[in-house]
XYZ file of C-alpha atoms in Angstrom:
652
model
C 14.419 46.847 5.687
C 15.373 47.550 9.884
C 19.503 46.149 10.060
C 20.591 47.346 6.286
C 23.015 49.987 6.490
C 22.107 53.559 5.824
C 22.483 55.131 2.699
C 22.401 58.704 1.705
C 21.944 57.872 -1.899
C 18.814 55.814 -1.398
C 18.779 55.772 -5.075
C 21.707 53.764 -4.839
C 20.658 51.618 -1.884
C 17.131 50.788 -4.534
C 19.233 50.171 -8.218
C 21.826 47.668 -5.470
C 18.201 45.696 -4.029
C 16.317 45.654 -6.942
C 19.281 43.815 -9.359
C 19.495 41.432 -6.440
C 16.055 40.963 -6.252
C 16.707 40.044 -10.351
C 19.319 37.560 -10.558
C 17.690 35.376 -7.348
C 19.636 36.470 -4.374
C 17.446 37.787 -2.626
C 13.263 37.463 -2.567
C 10.510 38.696 -0.008
C 10.245 37.774 3.047
C 6.637 37.955 2.985
C 6.358 35.163 0.111
C 3.874 31.771 0.913
C 6.504 28.933 0.923
C 2.785 26.773 -0.842
C 2.874 29.735 -3.352
C 4.356 28.742 -6.830
C 3.165 30.065 -10.435
C 4.627 29.002 -13.913
C 6.431 32.121 -14.979
C 7.279 32.253 -18.542
C 10.560 34.366 -20.092
C 8.396 37.540 -20.806
C 7.362 37.976 -17.011
C 10.658 35.999 -15.094
C 11.777 40.339 -13.687
C 8.504 41.307 -13.204
C 7.677 37.529 -10.727
C 11.685 38.293 -9.065
C 10.876 41.912 -8.140
C 7.545 40.708 -6.694
C 5.927 41.676 -2.843
C 4.346 40.150 -0.360
C 3.983 41.911 2.283
C 0.198 43.530 2.216
C -1.994 41.249 3.809
C -5.610 41.374 3.706
C -6.227 41.788 8.520
C -9.542 40.598 8.126
C -8.293 36.688 6.854
C -5.048 36.732 8.032
C -2.986 35.687 4.791
C -1.202 36.469 2.162
C -2.383 38.353 -1.150
C -0.784 36.234 -4.277
C 0.253 38.771 -5.412
C 0.555 42.568 -3.921
C 2.424 44.404 -6.171
C 6.220 45.586 -7.117
C 8.741 45.964 -4.130
C 9.941 48.893 -5.661
C 7.609 51.779 -6.725
C 8.210 54.814 -8.461
C 12.226 54.886 -6.781
C 10.695 54.396 -3.703
C 11.427 51.352 -2.660
C 8.371 49.014 -0.405
C 9.003 45.702 0.463
C 9.669 45.320 4.480
C 10.228 41.758 4.940
C 13.710 40.019 2.808
C 15.212 36.804 3.225
C 18.258 34.842 0.949
C 16.477 32.555 -2.133
C 18.565 30.305 -0.714
C 20.497 28.602 2.203
C 23.779 28.025 0.269
C 23.874 31.549 -1.156
C 23.658 32.791 3.114
C 25.867 30.482 3.807
C 28.722 31.329 1.849
C 27.269 35.487 2.178
C 27.984 35.538 5.738
C 31.587 33.440 5.679
C 32.752 36.150 2.885
C 31.771 38.461 6.472
C 34.605 39.884 9.079
C 34.345 38.850 12.641
C 33.148 42.506 13.753
C 30.501 42.073 10.769
C 29.438 38.994 12.120
C 29.065 40.584 14.701
C 27.349 44.136 14.486
C 24.811 42.254 11.752
C 23.852 39.927 14.492
C 23.504 42.440 16.987
C 20.936 44.873 14.730
C 18.793 41.874 13.703
C 18.660 41.368 17.930
C 18.102 44.340 18.129
C 14.879 44.610 15.954
C 13.884 41.045 17.287
C 13.688 41.576 21.157
C 10.217 44.648 20.871
C 8.814 41.018 19.094
C 10.624 38.497 21.360
C 7.684 38.030 23.304
C 4.319 35.343 23.518
C 1.602 36.746 20.885
C -0.934 39.737 23.198
C -4.145 36.462 23.172
C -1.620 34.379 25.691
C -1.987 37.604 28.086
C 1.207 37.033 29.216
C 4.535 37.721 27.828
C 7.231 35.424 28.596
C 6.956 30.911 28.144
C 8.821 30.400 31.163
C 6.149 32.129 33.723
C 8.196 35.246 35.918
C 11.596 34.437 34.182
C 13.159 37.527 33.980
C 12.172 38.834 37.577
C 13.112 35.264 38.708
C 17.122 35.719 37.201
C 16.820 39.320 37.787
C 18.604 40.910 34.647
C 17.271 44.152 33.836
C 19.311 43.239 29.741
C 16.563 41.102 28.693
C 13.735 43.794 28.327
C 9.654 42.687 27.902
C 7.467 45.140 26.215
C 3.719 44.234 27.999
C 2.308 46.823 25.902
C 2.973 44.906 22.822
C 0.503 42.299 23.730
C -2.017 44.459 22.580
C 0.217 45.724 18.996
C -2.651 44.724 16.437
C -1.985 42.011 13.778
C -1.989 44.067 11.044
C 0.673 45.303 12.037
C 3.840 42.181 12.923
C 5.228 42.379 9.833
C 7.282 38.854 10.470
C 4.124 36.855 10.596
C 2.586 38.773 7.774
C 0.370 35.599 6.216
C 0.900 32.631 8.953
C -3.062 31.554 9.222
C -3.691 30.579 12.062
C -5.125 26.829 12.858
C -8.604 26.253 11.475
C -10.447 22.800 11.966
C -12.665 21.531 9.304
C -16.904 22.548 10.124
C -18.056 18.500 10.015
C -16.955 18.515 13.200
C -19.439 17.732 16.627
C -21.325 20.415 17.496
C -22.441 21.230 21.146
C -26.080 20.836 20.395
C -25.421 17.003 20.104
C -24.219 16.817 23.453
C -26.740 16.433 26.226
C -27.605 17.764 29.580
C -25.484 15.578 32.595
C -27.786 14.410 35.692
C -29.660 17.212 37.339
C -27.014 19.317 39.594
C -26.745 23.171 40.245
C -23.316 23.760 40.280
C -22.992 20.847 36.801
C -26.030 22.499 35.257
C -25.089 26.274 35.591
C -21.551 24.224 34.743
C -22.179 23.611 31.946
C -24.167 26.065 30.769
C -21.683 28.524 30.546
C -19.304 26.795 28.940
C -22.153 25.981 25.958
C -22.108 30.294 25.675
C -18.627 30.325 26.191
C -18.018 27.860 23.239
C -21.419 29.176 21.615
C -20.144 32.654 21.330
C -16.997 32.707 20.493
C -18.739 30.351 17.114
C -21.211 33.306 16.155
C -18.823 36.205 16.521
C -15.984 33.946 15.449
C -14.044 35.381 18.115
C -11.262 31.527 17.960
C -8.914 32.635 19.682
C -6.277 32.733 17.462
C -2.704 32.063 18.800
C 1.304 33.065 17.241
C 3.521 31.181 19.378
C 3.597 28.979 16.805
C 4.645 31.815 14.488
C 6.591 33.793 17.622
C 8.595 30.316 17.644
C 9.953 30.117 14.465
C 10.090 33.724 13.450
C 11.778 35.299 16.574
C 12.728 33.546 19.046
C 14.774 30.278 17.376
C 16.858 33.484 15.481
C 16.633 35.341 18.550
C 18.528 32.801 20.269
C 21.956 33.144 16.778
C 21.960 36.625 17.246
C 22.435 36.344 20.582
C 25.283 33.913 19.962
C 26.380 35.683 17.131
C 27.044 38.755 19.118
C 27.901 36.732 22.561
C 26.474 37.336 24.995
C 25.627 34.531 26.757
C 23.430 35.605 29.066
C 20.484 36.728 26.464
C 21.738 33.444 24.907
C 21.075 31.172 27.990
C 18.015 33.226 28.394
C 16.153 32.765 24.888
C 17.558 29.538 25.061
C 15.142 28.628 27.542
C 12.554 30.476 25.976
C 12.674 28.728 22.999
C 13.181 25.452 25.213
C 9.475 26.069 26.900
C 7.954 27.578 23.951
C 8.566 24.200 21.760
C 7.471 22.353 25.053
C 3.897 24.300 24.922
C 3.579 23.566 20.745
C 4.046 19.814 21.749
C 7.234 19.599 19.811
C 9.750 17.301 22.021
C 12.485 16.786 19.648
C 13.051 20.766 19.184
C 12.209 21.140 22.891
C 15.235 18.770 23.781
C 17.506 20.110 21.143
C 17.599 23.747 22.497
C 17.527 22.332 26.196
C 20.987 19.887 24.971
C 22.357 23.255 23.694
C 21.588 25.306 27.295
C 22.915 21.549 28.675
C 26.513 22.213 26.556
C 27.095 26.011 28.423
C 26.718 24.358 31.682
C 28.540 21.904 30.940
C 31.261 24.928 29.975
C 30.951 27.275 32.161
C 31.657 24.506 35.543
C 35.235 23.278 33.916
C 36.562 27.500 33.206
C 35.451 27.310 29.208
C 33.868 29.817 27.053
C 30.730 29.099 27.381
C 30.384 28.894 23.049
C 33.407 29.760 20.331
C 31.578 33.249 19.501
C 31.334 34.720 24.244
C 34.740 36.839 25.799
C 36.094 34.630 27.430
C 37.201 37.423 30.039
C 33.763 37.896 31.095
C 32.706 35.800 33.901
C 29.020 34.719 33.774
C 27.194 32.642 35.956
C 24.163 30.460 35.679
C 21.729 31.405 38.776
C 19.556 27.805 40.211
C 16.651 29.396 38.890
C 17.308 28.834 35.291
C 19.582 25.389 36.072
C 16.346 24.335 37.648
C 13.787 24.867 34.471
C 16.742 22.875 32.118
C 15.361 20.015 34.627
C 12.068 20.216 34.640
C 11.848 21.363 30.614
C 13.215 18.130 30.547
C 11.743 16.006 32.442
C 8.068 17.872 31.240
C 9.545 16.421 27.579
C 10.787 13.045 28.479
C 7.476 12.455 31.067
C 5.471 13.229 27.600
C 6.596 10.287 25.963
C 6.677 8.044 28.508
C 10.262 7.509 29.660
C 8.961 7.614 33.301
C 12.359 6.616 35.044
C 14.101 9.235 34.072
C 11.536 12.167 34.116
C 11.265 11.226 37.861
C 15.016 11.797 38.213
C 15.024 15.210 35.778
C 11.838 17.069 38.691
C 13.379 15.336 41.742
C 16.709 17.513 40.278
C 14.963 20.611 39.399
C 13.534 20.581 43.150
C 16.866 20.698 44.969
C 17.515 23.538 42.719
C 14.071 24.902 44.344
C 14.878 24.264 47.415
C 11.602 21.836 48.086
C 13.659 18.606 47.920
C 11.375 15.654 48.374
C 12.686 12.887 50.698
C 13.817 9.574 49.584
C 13.810 6.894 52.309
C 10.139 6.148 53.995
C 10.651 7.462 57.278
C 12.437 11.008 55.790
C 8.603 10.969 53.608
C 7.012 10.185 57.212
C 8.043 13.205 58.558
C 7.771 15.470 55.499
C 3.616 14.036 54.816
C 2.968 14.864 58.609
C 5.080 18.599 58.892
C 3.534 18.983 55.168
C 0.379 18.409 56.490
C 0.492 20.983 59.360
C 0.675 23.881 57.428
C -2.377 23.314 54.710
C -3.716 23.894 58.050
C -2.368 26.232 59.630
C -3.108 28.267 55.515
C -6.946 27.651 56.390
C -6.833 30.072 59.136
C -3.950 32.237 58.113
C -3.790 33.498 54.348
C 0.619 33.655 53.758
C 1.359 36.788 52.426
C 1.756 37.759 48.805
C 5.561 36.898 48.083
C 7.721 38.588 46.156
C 7.712 38.297 41.803
C 10.666 36.074 42.611
C 9.626 33.710 44.960
C 6.331 33.993 42.748
C 8.386 32.257 40.167
C 9.848 30.319 42.045
C 6.767 28.915 43.737
C 5.358 28.175 39.694
C 8.416 26.265 38.720
C 8.260 24.292 42.142
C 3.895 23.663 41.298
C 4.508 22.492 37.710
C 7.251 19.781 39.195
C 5.381 18.013 42.373
C 2.145 17.972 39.722
C 4.263 15.797 37.584
C 5.605 14.025 40.999
C 2.698 12.739 42.267
C 1.232 11.480 38.612
C 4.194 9.401 38.497
C 3.722 8.143 42.210
C 0.453 7.230 41.667
C 1.247 4.721 38.299
C 3.985 2.912 40.648
C 1.242 2.080 42.969
C 4.136 0.782 45.851
C 3.155 1.670 49.110
C 6.585 3.389 49.038
C 5.101 6.015 45.995
C 1.873 6.149 47.022
C 3.701 7.444 50.197
C 5.824 9.980 47.722
C 1.974 11.025 45.542
C 0.751 11.776 48.303
C 3.454 14.174 50.007
C 4.013 15.753 46.430
C -0.209 16.209 46.102
C 0.609 17.626 49.573
C 3.413 20.257 48.455
C 2.318 20.903 45.501
C -1.266 22.270 47.464
C 0.734 24.193 49.919
C 3.031 26.018 47.753
C -0.462 27.163 45.677
C -1.778 28.598 49.248
C 1.686 30.233 49.669
C 1.450 32.018 46.199
C -1.422 33.822 46.389
C -2.887 34.011 43.455
C -6.452 32.119 42.378
C -5.661 30.142 39.224
C -2.318 28.371 40.866
C -5.087 27.935 43.792
C -7.530 25.883 41.266
C -4.705 23.930 39.409
C -3.592 22.758 42.569
C -7.428 21.456 42.975
C -6.997 20.109 39.951
C -4.572 17.510 40.609
C -5.719 17.193 43.717
C -9.581 15.942 42.131
C -7.583 13.433 39.978
C -5.298 12.317 43.063
C -8.766 11.391 44.977
C -9.901 9.042 42.116
C -6.983 7.602 41.536
C -6.869 6.320 45.128
C -10.588 5.133 45.646
C -11.623 8.658 47.773
C -15.473 8.712 45.673
C -16.326 11.199 48.470
C -13.618 13.254 48.549
C -13.410 13.334 44.703
C -17.039 14.308 44.787
C -17.037 17.442 47.201
C -13.559 18.888 44.790
C -15.432 18.192 41.359
C -18.671 19.861 43.332
C -16.716 23.017 44.024
C -14.978 23.157 41.326
C -17.396 24.187 39.072
C -18.690 25.989 40.985
C -15.344 27.933 41.011
C -14.874 28.034 37.145
C -18.145 28.997 36.313
C -16.512 32.639 38.200
C -13.396 32.295 35.722
C -12.729 35.509 33.570
C -13.223 35.369 29.839
C -9.234 36.318 29.458
C -6.920 33.638 27.875
C -5.333 32.036 31.109
C -8.909 31.325 32.616
C -9.691 29.710 29.610
C -6.703 27.214 29.437
C -8.140 26.405 33.688
C -12.099 25.190 31.883
C -9.927 23.928 29.016
C -7.505 22.152 32.266
C -10.837 21.689 34.440
C -13.174 19.582 32.347
C -10.305 17.490 30.755
C -9.521 16.128 34.017
C -13.354 16.104 34.104
C -13.867 13.915 31.058
C -10.517 11.420 32.309
C -11.987 11.173 35.983
C -15.401 10.055 34.392
C -13.467 7.763 32.474
C -11.869 5.504 34.557
C -14.519 5.458 37.588
C -17.144 4.114 34.348
C -19.349 6.602 34.421
C -18.952 6.748 30.094
C -21.637 9.038 29.459
C -20.176 11.762 32.175
C -16.838 11.162 30.567
C -18.180 12.007 26.769
C -20.454 15.415 28.369
C -17.417 16.342 29.360
C -15.120 15.265 26.701
C -16.267 16.487 24.011
C -17.306 20.650 25.796
C -12.750 19.354 26.513
C -12.255 19.019 22.734
C -14.247 22.294 21.579
C -12.427 24.013 24.648
C -9.089 23.302 23.150
C -10.068 24.736 20.046
C -10.902 28.123 20.739
C -7.365 27.416 22.934
C -5.903 26.795 19.717
C -2.597 24.286 20.824
C -2.164 21.494 18.389
C -1.075 19.159 21.473
C -3.984 19.448 23.329
C -6.215 18.772 20.488
C -4.401 15.807 19.721
C -4.468 14.853 23.444
C -7.399 15.555 24.156
C -9.366 12.967 20.873
C -7.170 10.424 21.880
C -8.940 10.041 25.061
C -12.276 10.790 24.346
C -12.792 8.203 21.274
C -12.663 5.038 23.941
C -15.717 5.654 26.371
C -17.598 7.024 22.253
C -16.161 3.803 20.241
C -17.295 1.393 23.674
C -20.431 2.764 23.456
C -21.116 2.715 19.847
C -21.812 6.231 19.438
C -19.410 5.574 15.742
C -20.968 9.145 13.809
C -19.717 10.609 16.208
C -16.468 8.998 16.793
C -15.442 9.022 13.383
C -16.043 12.626 13.073
C -13.542 12.871 16.206
C -11.666 11.283 13.920
C -11.705 12.427 11.182
C -11.491 16.021 13.152
C -7.629 14.427 14.380
C -6.889 12.758 10.999
C -6.985 16.960 9.286
C -5.032 17.667 12.452
C -2.469 16.010 11.651
C -2.086 16.532 7.781
C -2.519 20.637 9.303
C -0.424 20.742 11.656
C 2.407 17.990 9.905
C 2.551 16.766 13.978
C 3.652 13.093 13.429
C 2.113 11.973 17.611
C -1.351 13.029 15.824
C -1.545 10.901 13.140
C 0.002 7.956 14.580
C -2.781 8.508 17.497
C -5.340 8.481 14.033
C -4.068 5.148 12.751
C -4.328 4.049 16.584
C -7.584 5.046 17.182
C -8.499 3.493 12.821
C -7.165 0.193 14.887
C -10.079 0.471 17.917
C -11.953 0.786 15.510
C -10.954 -2.834 13.386
C -10.283 -4.414 15.989
C -14.124 -3.958 18.356
C -16.521 -1.606 15.996
C -16.019 -4.491 12.963
C -15.738 -2.363 10.652
C -12.704 -0.125 8.638
C -12.260 3.684 9.170
C -9.142 3.060 7.004
C -7.821 -0.141 5.199
C -6.103 -2.719 7.514
C -2.808 -2.366 5.426
C -2.828 1.660 5.386
C -2.719 1.421 9.285
C -0.049 -1.026 8.856
C 1.461 0.404 7.045
C 1.940 3.205 8.483
C 3.443 1.320 11.710
C 6.292 0.395 9.435
C 7.310 3.906 7.762
C 6.769 4.832 12.256
C 10.634 3.104 13.078
C 12.030 6.214 11.341
C 9.954 8.754 12.807
C 11.770 9.591 15.884
C 8.956 11.921 17.546
C 6.890 8.225 17.182
C 9.164 6.023 18.364
C 9.751 8.449 21.823
C 5.923 8.283 22.428
C 5.897 4.432 24.414
C 2.504 5.091 24.905
C 1.494 5.706 21.129
C 3.796 2.659 20.411
C 2.880 0.210 22.845
C -0.704 0.693 21.191
C 0.147 0.613 17.489
C 2.750 -2.948 18.552
C -0.642 -4.366 20.256
C -2.805 -3.824 17.855
C -1.246 -5.804 15.119
C 0.029 -8.107 17.885
C -3.642 -8.778 18.696
C -5.218 -8.706 15.230
C -3.020 -11.576 13.536
C -3.678 -13.573 17.140
C -6.784 -13.587 16.356
C -6.076 -14.584 12.922
C -4.040 -16.982 14.392
C -1.303 -15.933 11.935
C 1.071 -16.492 15.045
C 4.167 -16.151 13.685
C 4.022 -12.652 12.690
C 1.890 -11.615 15.951
C 4.971 -12.907 17.715
C 6.861 -10.059 16.037
C 4.763 -7.925 16.713
C 3.773 -9.121 20.329
C 7.689 -9.253 21.114
C 8.436 -5.378 20.065
C 5.226 -4.431 22.291
C 6.726 -6.639 25.330
C 9.533 -4.136 24.448
C 8.007 -0.720 25.194
C 5.447 -1.752 27.216
C 8.804 -2.224 30.561
C 9.072 2.156 29.451
C 5.320 2.596 28.751
C 3.764 4.701 31.682
C 0.627 3.033 33.856
C -1.484 7.217 31.990
C -4.908 7.185 30.630
C -3.200 6.761 27.096
C -1.768 3.791 27.684
C -4.872 2.464 28.627
C -6.492 0.682 25.195
C -2.753 -0.981 24.097
C -2.177 -2.212 27.946
C -6.613 -4.159 27.101
C -4.921 -4.964 23.763
C -1.481 -7.247 25.210
C -3.367 -8.515 27.616
C -6.256 -9.682 25.321
C -2.482 -11.047 23.495
C -1.447 -12.696 26.213
C -5.196 -14.329 27.196
C -5.084 -15.536 23.657
C -1.799 -16.958 23.905
C -2.543 -19.089 27.258
C -5.806 -20.009 25.461
C -3.692 -21.231 22.216
C -0.952 -23.514 24.956
C -4.130 -24.939 26.911
C -4.830 -26.881 23.820
C -1.487 -27.123 22.203
C -0.440 -28.457 25.976
C 2.506 -26.372 25.730
C 4.623 -28.119 28.628
C 5.614 -24.154 29.035
C 1.494 -23.773 30.516
C 2.383 -22.654 33.557
C 4.912 -20.293 33.118
C 2.248 -18.844 30.498
C -0.198 -18.834 32.820
C 1.826 -16.964 35.369
C 3.352 -14.230 32.692
C -0.820 -13.652 31.852
C -1.817 -12.728 35.075
C 0.887 -10.164 35.842
C -0.231 -8.313 33.250
C -3.763 -8.392 34.608
């Protein structure tokens, strides 16, 4: 309603809008998509004029029927939309060029005030310090709007937040860990935090998904329509970062590709896009260029494309003036230099950097956090040196930022690094220190996210070191905390790791409850990878527990259908789990032809899958397939038995 042309005759405007509603051209934009009703001839006009803009502020859902769009000659519907895309596109094509630009300008101006992260996240941008880094005063952020009452956010009416079924594991099922003052105090804080939120129903209602869909995506389109290159590029990156944050990797990649096209056009002297003014010279600074590489690297890493991800992070670090050397001599010298810096930071605190420098440091920390993990995955001496250098540089960048949250984040990374490199004593020191530090974190979204990251890391550390009981206790708490942050992708990753120690310790009832949560998550949010990890867990039940949580035929059908889902195919760790499970199932039944088919598929994916915690089950099943093949070769006196044996040793 805010972008409609001003009319001296409101009655005429009211009649026009009523006619458009009755003809089925417009409808209330707040109408729930799932709300359907069989219309009769007599009620057709009434239903066409229904308005759903009124919401119940307590339940945060749309009322099914809230009245007419027009009452006593006054238009009351605040959000309208075209009923069909075809009509919308036809109307758009009928406008003149200047009319299109004008309507895009009005839409962009209206959406601008809401183009920020939701108030529960506590910060305005999806890319930390984005506006400060580019120094662009044209990008308006309104932090005060973060405290706006949710009932006033008309664009998001009726968008209910994610909920999980009540049958999930309760905290009273979590037993205490081994006696330790820091750990006990930390665990008590976690339990009280979860119980407090459950008691007063204060679960975080993060609306970033709605912001992305209803504001950021349209902002990209409208800024493009206006021809504003800096704003278009800014919101392309923000939308890509938001999509990555919400675990929508393909969507993030599509927006990054659009940003890359703009860069390529500017590089050869072409206009950024069709509606851009060719006379206006635009230069994209290094920070935003680095963000493209970092976000693309993050998406590639999350889908298991490690080599490509490493290349992206290296390119980002070059643009951020934090280059990693490529030869061992330079690496060694750089490592010594960084170690000296870290010693200096112990005795002298760095000065507080400005906003722009802080944004650069944040991006450096993000890239280096992935680089040391990639180095540890490779295990070769050169790569391990690269990992040691990357984690040291990350900790130094965190110290230079002089921000407690970034220092804690880098210390959590260092804890994992120590465990992966067998430094058990140092690992325990950092574990105790971080338990004491996280107890003091404030009760805000940033503190909650840090706490969640720490206990997820601890659960993985304990799992990798064989302390299954401790891994379960931390993992269950991580699953509870992830609900408070309301991050769907995070909950999926926690459950996909946690079900393994539960299964190995034969705690089947809890494992089944956890998998039910994952199934609900996949069905509720339609995240295909969540469903993929659910069926990977079902195969684990079939192969290692002796009972079927879901019928084999259902699991097999899912794997067959997964070939057409690009989100599933892109996740190499997941596909290795699924293919290896089917290959092992048929190998155990001695149906070698079918086993060979899926074994071949697993071989192809294994070469690309990362050596991450999410690949462990797939690797174990793949190894068992090799052992069964070797046993078959022994029985049959196969002439290739030596080659098969060497191949099995290589996998082991």
